[in-house]
mmCIF file of C-alpha atoms and ligand atoms in Angstrom:
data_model
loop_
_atom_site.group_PDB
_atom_site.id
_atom_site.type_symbol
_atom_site.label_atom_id
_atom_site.label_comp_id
_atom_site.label_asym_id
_atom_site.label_seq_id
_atom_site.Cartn_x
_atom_site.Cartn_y
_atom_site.Cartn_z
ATOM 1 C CA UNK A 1 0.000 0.000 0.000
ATOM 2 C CA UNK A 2 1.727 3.413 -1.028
ATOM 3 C CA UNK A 3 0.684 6.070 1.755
ATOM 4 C CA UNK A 4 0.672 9.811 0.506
ATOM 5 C CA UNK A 5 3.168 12.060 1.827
ATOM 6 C CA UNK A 6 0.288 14.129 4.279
ATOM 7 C CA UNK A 7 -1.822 11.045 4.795
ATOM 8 C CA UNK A 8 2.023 9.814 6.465
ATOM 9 C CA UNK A 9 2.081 12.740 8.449
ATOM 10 C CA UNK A 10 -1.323 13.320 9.418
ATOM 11 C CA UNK A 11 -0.855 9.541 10.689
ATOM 12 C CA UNK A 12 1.810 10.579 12.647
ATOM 13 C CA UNK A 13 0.748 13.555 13.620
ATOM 14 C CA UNK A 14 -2.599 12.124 14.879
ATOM 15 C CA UNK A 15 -0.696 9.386 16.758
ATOM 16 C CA UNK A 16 1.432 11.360 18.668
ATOM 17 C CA UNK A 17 -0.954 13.549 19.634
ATOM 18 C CA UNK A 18 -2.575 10.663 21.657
ATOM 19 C CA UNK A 19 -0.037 9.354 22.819
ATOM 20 C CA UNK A 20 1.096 13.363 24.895
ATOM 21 C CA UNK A 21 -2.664 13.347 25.303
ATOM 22 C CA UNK A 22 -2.605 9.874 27.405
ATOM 23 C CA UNK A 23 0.300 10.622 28.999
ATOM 24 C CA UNK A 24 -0.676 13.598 30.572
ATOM 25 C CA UNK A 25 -3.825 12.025 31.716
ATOM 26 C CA UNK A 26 -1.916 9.176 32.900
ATOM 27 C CA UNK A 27 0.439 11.116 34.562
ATOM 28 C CA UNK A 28 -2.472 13.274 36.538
ATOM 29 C CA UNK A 29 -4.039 10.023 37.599
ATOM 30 C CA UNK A 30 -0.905 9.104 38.904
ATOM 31 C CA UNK A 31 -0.095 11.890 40.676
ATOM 32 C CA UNK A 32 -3.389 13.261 42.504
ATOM 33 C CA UNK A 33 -4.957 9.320 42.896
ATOM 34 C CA UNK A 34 -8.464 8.513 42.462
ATOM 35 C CA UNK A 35 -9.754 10.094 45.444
ATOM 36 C CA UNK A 36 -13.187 12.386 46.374
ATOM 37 C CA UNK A 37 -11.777 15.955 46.336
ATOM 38 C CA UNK A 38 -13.087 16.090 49.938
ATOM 39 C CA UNK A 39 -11.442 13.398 50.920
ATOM 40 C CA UNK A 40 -8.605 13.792 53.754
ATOM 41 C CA UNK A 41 -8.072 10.943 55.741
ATOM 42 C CA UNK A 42 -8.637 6.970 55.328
ATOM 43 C CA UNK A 43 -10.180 4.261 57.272
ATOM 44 C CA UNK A 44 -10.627 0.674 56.953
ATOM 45 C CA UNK A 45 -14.244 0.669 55.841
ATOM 46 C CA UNK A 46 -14.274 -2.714 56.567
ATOM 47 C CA UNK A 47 -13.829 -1.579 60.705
ATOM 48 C CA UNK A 48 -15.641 1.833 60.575
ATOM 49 C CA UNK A 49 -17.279 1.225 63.707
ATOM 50 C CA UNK A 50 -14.244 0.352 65.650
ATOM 51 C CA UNK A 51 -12.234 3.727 64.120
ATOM 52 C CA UNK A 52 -12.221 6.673 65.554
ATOM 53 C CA UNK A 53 -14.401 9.519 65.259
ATOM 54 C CA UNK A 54 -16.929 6.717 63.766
ATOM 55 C CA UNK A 55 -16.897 4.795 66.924
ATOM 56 C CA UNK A 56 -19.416 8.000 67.813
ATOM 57 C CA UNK A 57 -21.739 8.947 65.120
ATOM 58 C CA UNK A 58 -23.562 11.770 66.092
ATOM 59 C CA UNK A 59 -22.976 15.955 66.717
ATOM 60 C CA UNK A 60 -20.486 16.096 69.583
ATOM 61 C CA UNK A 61 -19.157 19.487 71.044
ATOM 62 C CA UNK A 62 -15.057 20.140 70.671
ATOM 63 C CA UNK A 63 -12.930 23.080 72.009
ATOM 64 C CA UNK A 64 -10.160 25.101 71.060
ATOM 65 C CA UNK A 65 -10.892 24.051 67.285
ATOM 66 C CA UNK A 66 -11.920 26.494 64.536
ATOM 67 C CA UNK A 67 -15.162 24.990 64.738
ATOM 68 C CA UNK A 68 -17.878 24.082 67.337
ATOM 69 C CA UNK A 69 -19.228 20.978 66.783
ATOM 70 C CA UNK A 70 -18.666 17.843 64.992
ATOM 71 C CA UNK A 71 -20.608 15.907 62.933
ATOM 72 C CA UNK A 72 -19.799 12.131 62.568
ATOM 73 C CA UNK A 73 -21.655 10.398 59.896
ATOM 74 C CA UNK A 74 -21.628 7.003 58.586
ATOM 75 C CA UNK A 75 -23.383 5.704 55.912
ATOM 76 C CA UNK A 76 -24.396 2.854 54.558
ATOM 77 C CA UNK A 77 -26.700 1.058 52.340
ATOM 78 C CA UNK A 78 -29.289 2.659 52.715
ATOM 79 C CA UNK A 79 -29.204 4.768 55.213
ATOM 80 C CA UNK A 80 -27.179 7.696 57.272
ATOM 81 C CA UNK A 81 -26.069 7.453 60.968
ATOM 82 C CA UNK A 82 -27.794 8.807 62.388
ATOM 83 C CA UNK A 83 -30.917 9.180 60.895
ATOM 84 C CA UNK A 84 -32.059 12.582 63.129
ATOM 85 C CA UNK A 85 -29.535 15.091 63.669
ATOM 86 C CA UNK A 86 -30.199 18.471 66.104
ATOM 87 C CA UNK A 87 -28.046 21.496 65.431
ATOM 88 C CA UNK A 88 -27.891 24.919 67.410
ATOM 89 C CA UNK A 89 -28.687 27.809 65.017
ATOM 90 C CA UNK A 90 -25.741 29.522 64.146
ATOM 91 C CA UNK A 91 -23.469 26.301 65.064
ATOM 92 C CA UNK A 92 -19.752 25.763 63.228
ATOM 93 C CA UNK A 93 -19.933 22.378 62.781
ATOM 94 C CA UNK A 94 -16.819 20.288 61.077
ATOM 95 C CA UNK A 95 -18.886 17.608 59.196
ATOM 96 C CA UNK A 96 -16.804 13.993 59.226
ATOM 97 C CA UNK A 97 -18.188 10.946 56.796
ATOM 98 C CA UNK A 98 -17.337 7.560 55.646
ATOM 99 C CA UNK A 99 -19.175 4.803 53.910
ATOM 100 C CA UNK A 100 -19.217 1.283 54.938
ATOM 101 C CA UNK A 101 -20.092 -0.182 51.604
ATOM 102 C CA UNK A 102 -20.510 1.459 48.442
ATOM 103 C CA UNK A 103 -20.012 4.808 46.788
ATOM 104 C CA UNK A 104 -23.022 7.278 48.361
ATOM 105 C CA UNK A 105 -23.524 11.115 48.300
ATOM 106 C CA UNK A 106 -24.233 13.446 50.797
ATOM 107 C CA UNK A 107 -26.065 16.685 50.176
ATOM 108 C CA UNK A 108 -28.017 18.633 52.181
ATOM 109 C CA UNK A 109 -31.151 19.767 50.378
ATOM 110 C CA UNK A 110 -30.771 23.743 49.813
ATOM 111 C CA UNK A 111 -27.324 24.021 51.400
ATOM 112 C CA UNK A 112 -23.556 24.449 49.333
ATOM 113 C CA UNK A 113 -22.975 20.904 51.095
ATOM 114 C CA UNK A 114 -22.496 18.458 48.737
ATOM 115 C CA UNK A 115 -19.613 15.299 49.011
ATOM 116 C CA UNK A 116 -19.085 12.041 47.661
ATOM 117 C CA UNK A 117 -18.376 8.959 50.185
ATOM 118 C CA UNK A 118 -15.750 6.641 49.099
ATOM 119 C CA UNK A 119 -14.916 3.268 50.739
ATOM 120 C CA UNK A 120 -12.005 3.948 52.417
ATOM 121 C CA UNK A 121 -11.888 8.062 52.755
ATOM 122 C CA UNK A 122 -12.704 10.290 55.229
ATOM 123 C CA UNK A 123 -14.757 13.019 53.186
ATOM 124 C CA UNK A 124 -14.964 16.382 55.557
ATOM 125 C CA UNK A 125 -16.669 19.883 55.127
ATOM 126 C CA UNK A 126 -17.279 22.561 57.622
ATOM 127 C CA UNK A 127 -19.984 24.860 57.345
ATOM 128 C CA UNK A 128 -22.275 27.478 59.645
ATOM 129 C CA UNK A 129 -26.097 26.642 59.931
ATOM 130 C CA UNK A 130 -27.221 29.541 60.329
ATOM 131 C CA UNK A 131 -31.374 29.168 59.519
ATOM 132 C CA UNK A 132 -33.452 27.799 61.615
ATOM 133 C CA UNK A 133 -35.620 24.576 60.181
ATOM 134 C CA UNK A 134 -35.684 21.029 58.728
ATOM 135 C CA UNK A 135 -33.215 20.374 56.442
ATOM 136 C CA UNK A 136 -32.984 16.374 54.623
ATOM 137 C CA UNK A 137 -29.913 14.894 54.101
ATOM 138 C CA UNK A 138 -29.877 12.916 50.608
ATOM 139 C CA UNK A 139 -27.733 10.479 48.940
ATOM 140 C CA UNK A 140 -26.959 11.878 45.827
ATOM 141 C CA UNK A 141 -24.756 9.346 43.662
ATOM 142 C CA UNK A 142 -26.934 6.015 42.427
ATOM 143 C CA UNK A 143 -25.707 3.270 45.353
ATOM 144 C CA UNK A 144 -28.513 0.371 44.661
ATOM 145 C CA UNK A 145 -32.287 -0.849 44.981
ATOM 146 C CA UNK A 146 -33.296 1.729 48.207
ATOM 147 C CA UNK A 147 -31.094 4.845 46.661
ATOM 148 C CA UNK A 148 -34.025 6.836 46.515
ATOM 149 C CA UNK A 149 -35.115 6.447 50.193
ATOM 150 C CA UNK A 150 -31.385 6.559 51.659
ATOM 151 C CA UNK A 151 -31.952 9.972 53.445
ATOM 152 C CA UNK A 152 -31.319 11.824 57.141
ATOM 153 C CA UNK A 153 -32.744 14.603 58.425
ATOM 154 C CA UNK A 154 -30.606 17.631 60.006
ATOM 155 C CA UNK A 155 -33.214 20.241 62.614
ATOM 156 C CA UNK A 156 -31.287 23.682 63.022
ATOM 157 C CA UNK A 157 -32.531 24.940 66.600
ATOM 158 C CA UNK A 158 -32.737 28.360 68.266
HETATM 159 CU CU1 CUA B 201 -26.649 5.907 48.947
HETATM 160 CU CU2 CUA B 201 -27.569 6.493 46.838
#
């Protein structure tokens, strides 16, 4: 087969540009892992309820931290632990999650919260509640059969 002199270098051309394009991508995977942006610590998510904070799920006080309070959650299909959550109004609270199992989400409805749980990670966020009112805590990334009812609810206090 005779090749045309562009046709060569278009094939060439076309080549190496995939082959810079997957190394950089290969090279970013490498570098910054596969892990939720969020994400800044690791557990065993095999022994999540023998690790530390998750020992504890639940709002728990804390001093001489840049927050107030902090909020250990642990999820699992299908549900959050806890379930009911009760927050002072105007409360700093350092949220802490994990998931046992799968891959879940964690928004809550009408807030800028919004992280991904990953089996092994520590996802964290701190924020300020400060309205009063019922807010619901959803599972936002597809984790199975009761997705859809996998939910918490958070009530902001005066
Ligand atoms: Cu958990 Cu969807």
């Amino acid at each position: 087969m005779h090749l045309h002199r562009y046709e060569k270098w278009w094939l060439t051309f076309g080549i190496s540009a995939l082959i810079i394009f997957l190394s950089i991508v290969g090279i970013q995977a490498f570098h910054q892992g596969h892990k939720p942006p969020s994400a800044k610590a690791f557990v065993d998510p095999e022994r999540v309820n023998e690790s530390e904070p998750f020992t504890k799920p639940g709002l728990h006080k804390v001093q001489g931290k840049e927050w107030d309070y902090e909020l250990v959650i642990v999820a699992a299909a299908f549900s959050f632990t806890p379930g009911e959550i009760e927050i002072p109004k105007g409360a700093k609270v350092k949220i802490i999650a994990t998931t046992k199992d799968v891959v879940h989400g964690f928004e809550i409805a009408g807030t800028n919260v919004n992280m991904m749980l990953e089996p092994g990670y520590i996802s964290e966020y701190v924020t300020t509640f400060s309205k009063t009112g019922e807010f619901l805590i959803i599972c936002n990334e597809y984790c199975g059969t009761g997705h859809h009812m996998m939910s918490a609810r958070i009530k902001v206090v005066e």
